[in-house]
């Protein structure tokens, strides 16, 4: 779960994104359920990977066997 409010990532540099999300995620009460499981994270867009990386760290610390990330991004124009 997200533990702190963060700035929008889109206007931040690579380092600012990492700093912005440092300790922004923590394990919730359901963390023991991930032990030994393969987890899929879904994000709208992956740019620097800071959000995914933060989530992966928490899940791996909880004993997840593997963590996969998927992103869906689109651009619509007329």
Coordinates of N, CA and C in Angstrom, one line a residue:
X1 N 0.8 -1.2 0.0 CA 0.0 0.0 0.0 C 0.9 1.2 0.0
X2 N 0.3 2.3 -0.5 CA 1.1 3.6 -0.5 C 1.1 4.2 0.9
X3 N 2.2 4.6 1.3 CA 2.3 5.1 2.7 C 2.5 6.6 2.8
X4 N 2.7 7.3 1.7 CA 2.9 8.7 1.7 C 2.4 9.3 0.4
X5 N 1.9 10.5 0.5 CA 1.5 11.2 -0.7 C 2.7 11.6 -1.5
X6 N 2.7 11.5 -2.8 CA 3.9 11.8 -3.6 C 3.4 12.8 -4.7
X7 N 4.4 13.4 -5.3 CA 4.2 14.3 -6.4 C 3.9 13.5 -7.7
X8 N 3.2 14.1 -8.6 CA 3.0 13.4 -9.9 C 4.4 13.1 -10.5
X9 N 4.6 12.0 -11.1 CA 5.9 11.6 -11.6 C 6.3 12.2 -13.0
X10 N 5.3 12.5 -13.8 CA 5.5 12.9 -15.2 C 6.5 14.0 -15.4
X11 N 6.6 15.0 -14.4 CA 7.4 16.1 -14.7 C 8.8 16.1 -13.9
X12 N 9.0 14.9 -13.3 CA 10.3 14.8 -12.5 C 11.4 14.1 -13.3
X13 N 12.6 14.4 -12.9 CA 13.7 13.7 -13.5 C 13.9 12.3 -12.9
X14 N 14.8 11.5 -13.5 CA 15.0 10.1 -13.0 C 15.3 10.1 -11.5
X15 N 16.2 10.9 -11.1 CA 16.6 11.0 -9.6 C 15.4 11.5 -8.8
X16 N 14.7 12.5 -9.3 CA 13.6 13.0 -8.5 C 12.5 12.0 -8.3
X17 N 12.3 11.2 -9.4 CA 11.3 10.1 -9.3 C 11.7 9.1 -8.2
X18 N 12.9 8.7 -8.2 CA 13.4 7.7 -7.2 C 13.2 8.3 -5.8
X19 N 13.6 9.6 -5.7 CA 13.5 10.2 -4.3 C 12.1 10.4 -3.9
X20 N 11.2 10.8 -4.9 CA 9.8 11.0 -4.6 C 9.2 9.7 -4.1
X21 N 9.6 8.6 -4.6 CA 8.9 7.3 -4.2 C 9.7 6.5 -3.2
X22 N 10.8 7.1 -2.7 CA 11.5 6.4 -1.6 C 10.6 6.2 -0.4
X23 N 10.5 5.0 0.0 CA 9.7 4.6 1.2 C 8.2 5.0 1.0
X24 N 7.7 5.0 -0.3 CA 6.3 5.4 -0.5 C 5.4 4.2 -0.4
X25 N 6.0 3.0 -0.4 CA 5.1 1.8 -0.3 C 5.5 0.9 0.8
X26 N 4.6 0.2 1.4 CA 4.9 -0.6 2.5 C 3.9 -1.8 2.4
X27 N 4.3 -2.9 3.2 CA 3.5 -4.1 3.2 C 2.2 -3.8 4.0
X28 N 1.1 -4.3 3.4 CA -0.2 -4.2 4.2 C -0.3 -5.5 4.9
X29 N -1.5 -5.7 5.6 CA -1.8 -6.9 6.4 C -1.8 -8.2 5.6
X30 N -2.0 -8.0 4.3 CA -2.1 -9.2 3.4 C -0.7 -9.7 2.9
X31 N 0.4 -9.0 3.3 CA 1.7 -9.4 2.8 C 2.1 -10.9 2.9
X32 N 1.7 -11.5 4.1 CA 2.0 -13.0 4.2 C 1.4 -13.8 3.1
X33 N 0.4 -13.3 2.4 CA -0.2 -14.1 1.3 C 0.6 -14.1 0.1
X34 N 1.6 -13.3 -0.1 CA 2.4 -13.2 -1.3 C 3.6 -14.2 -1.2
X35 N 3.9 -14.7 0.0 CA 5.1 -15.6 0.2 C 4.9 -16.8 -0.8
X36 N 6.0 -17.0 -1.6 CA 6.0 -18.1 -2.5 C 5.2 -17.9 -3.8
X37 N 4.5 -16.8 -3.9 CA 3.6 -16.6 -5.1 C 4.3 -15.8 -6.2
X38 N 3.8 -16.0 -7.4 CA 4.2 -15.2 -8.5 C 3.2 -14.1 -8.6
X39 N 3.7 -12.8 -8.6 CA 2.8 -11.6 -8.6 C 3.0 -10.9 -9.9
X40 N 1.8 -10.4 -10.4 CA 1.8 -9.5 -11.6 C 1.4 -8.1 -11.2
X41 N 2.2 -7.1 -11.4 CA 1.8 -5.7 -11.2 C 1.4 -5.1 -12.5
X42 N 0.4 -4.3 -12.5 CA -0.1 -3.7 -13.6 C -0.1 -2.2 -13.4
X43 N 0.6 -1.5 -14.3 CA 0.7 0.0 -14.2 C 0.2 0.6 -15.5
X44 N -0.2 1.9 -15.5 CA -0.6 2.5 -16.7 C 0.5 2.8 -17.7
X45 N 1.7 3.2 -17.1 CA 2.8 3.5 -18.0 C 4.1 3.3 -17.1
X46 N 5.1 2.8 -17.8 CA 6.4 2.7 -17.1 C 7.4 3.6 -17.8
X47 N 7.9 4.5 -17.1 CA 8.9 5.4 -17.7 C 10.3 5.1 -17.2
X48 N 10.6 5.5 -15.9 CA 11.9 5.1 -15.3 C 11.8 3.9 -14.5
X49 N 10.6 3.4 -14.2 CA 10.4 2.2 -13.4 C 10.5 2.4 -11.9
X50 N 10.5 3.6 -11.5 CA 10.6 3.9 -10.1 C 9.4 3.4 -9.3
X51 N 8.2 3.5 -9.8 CA 7.0 3.0 -9.1 C 7.0 1.5 -9.0
X52 N 7.3 0.8 -10.1 CA 7.4 -0.6 -10.1 C 8.5 -1.1 -9.2
X53 N 9.6 -0.5 -9.3 CA 10.8 -0.9 -8.4 C 10.4 -0.8 -6.9
X54 N 9.7 0.3 -6.5 CA 9.3 0.4 -5.1 C 8.4 -0.7 -4.7
X55 N 7.4 -1.1 -5.6 CA 6.5 -2.2 -5.3 C 7.2 -3.5 -5.2
X56 N 8.1 -3.7 -6.2 CA 8.8 -5.0 -6.3 C 9.6 -5.2 -5.0
X57 N 10.3 -4.2 -4.5 CA 11.1 -4.3 -3.3 C 10.3 -4.8 -2.1
X58 N 9.1 -4.2 -2.0 CA 8.3 -4.6 -0.8 C 7.8 -6.1 -1.0
X59 N 7.4 -6.4 -2.2 CA 6.9 -7.8 -2.5 C 8.0 -8.8 -2.3
X60 N 9.2 -8.5 -2.8 CA 10.3 -9.5 -2.6 C 10.7 -9.6 -1.2
X61 N 10.6 -8.5 -0.4 CA 10.9 -8.6 1.0 C 9.9 -9.5 1.7
X62 N 8.7 -9.5 1.2 CA 7.6 -10.4 1.7 C 7.7 -11.8 1.3
X63 N 8.7 -12.1 0.5 CA 8.9 -13.5 0.1 C 8.2 -13.9 -1.2
X64 N 7.8 -13.0 -2.1 CA 7.2 -13.4 -3.4 C 8.3 -14.2 -4.2
X65 N 7.8 -15.2 -4.8 CA 8.7 -16.0 -5.6 C 9.2 -15.3 -6.9
X66 N 8.3 -14.5 -7.5 CA 8.7 -13.8 -8.7 C 7.7 -12.6 -8.8
X67 N 8.1 -11.5 -9.3 CA 7.3 -10.3 -9.5 C 7.4 -9.9 -11.0
X68 N 6.3 -9.9 -11.7 CA 6.3 -9.4 -13.1 C 5.6 -8.1 -13.2
X69 N 6.0 -7.3 -14.1 CA 5.3 -6.0 -14.3 C 4.8 -5.9 -15.7
X70 N 3.6 -5.4 -15.9 CA 3.0 -5.1 -17.2 C 2.6 -3.7 -17.2
X71 N 2.7 -3.1 -18.3 CA 2.2 -1.7 -18.5 C 1.3 -1.5 -19.7
X72 N 0.4 -0.7 -19.6 CA -0.5 -0.4 -20.7 C -0.4 1.1 -20.9
X73 N 0.0 1.5 -22.1 CA 0.1 3.0 -22.4 C -0.5 3.2 -23.8
X74 N -1.1 4.4 -23.9 CA -1.7 4.7 -25.2 C -1.6 6.2 -25.5
X75 N -1.7 6.5 -26.7 CA -1.7 7.9 -27.1 C -2.8 8.0 -28.2
X76 N -3.8 8.9 -27.9 CA -4.9 9.1 -28.8 C -4.7 10.5 -29.4
X77 N -4.9 10.6 -30.7 CA -4.9 11.9 -31.3 C -5.9 11.9 -32.4
X78 N -6.3 13.1 -32.8 CA -7.3 13.2 -33.9 C -6.7 13.4 -35.2

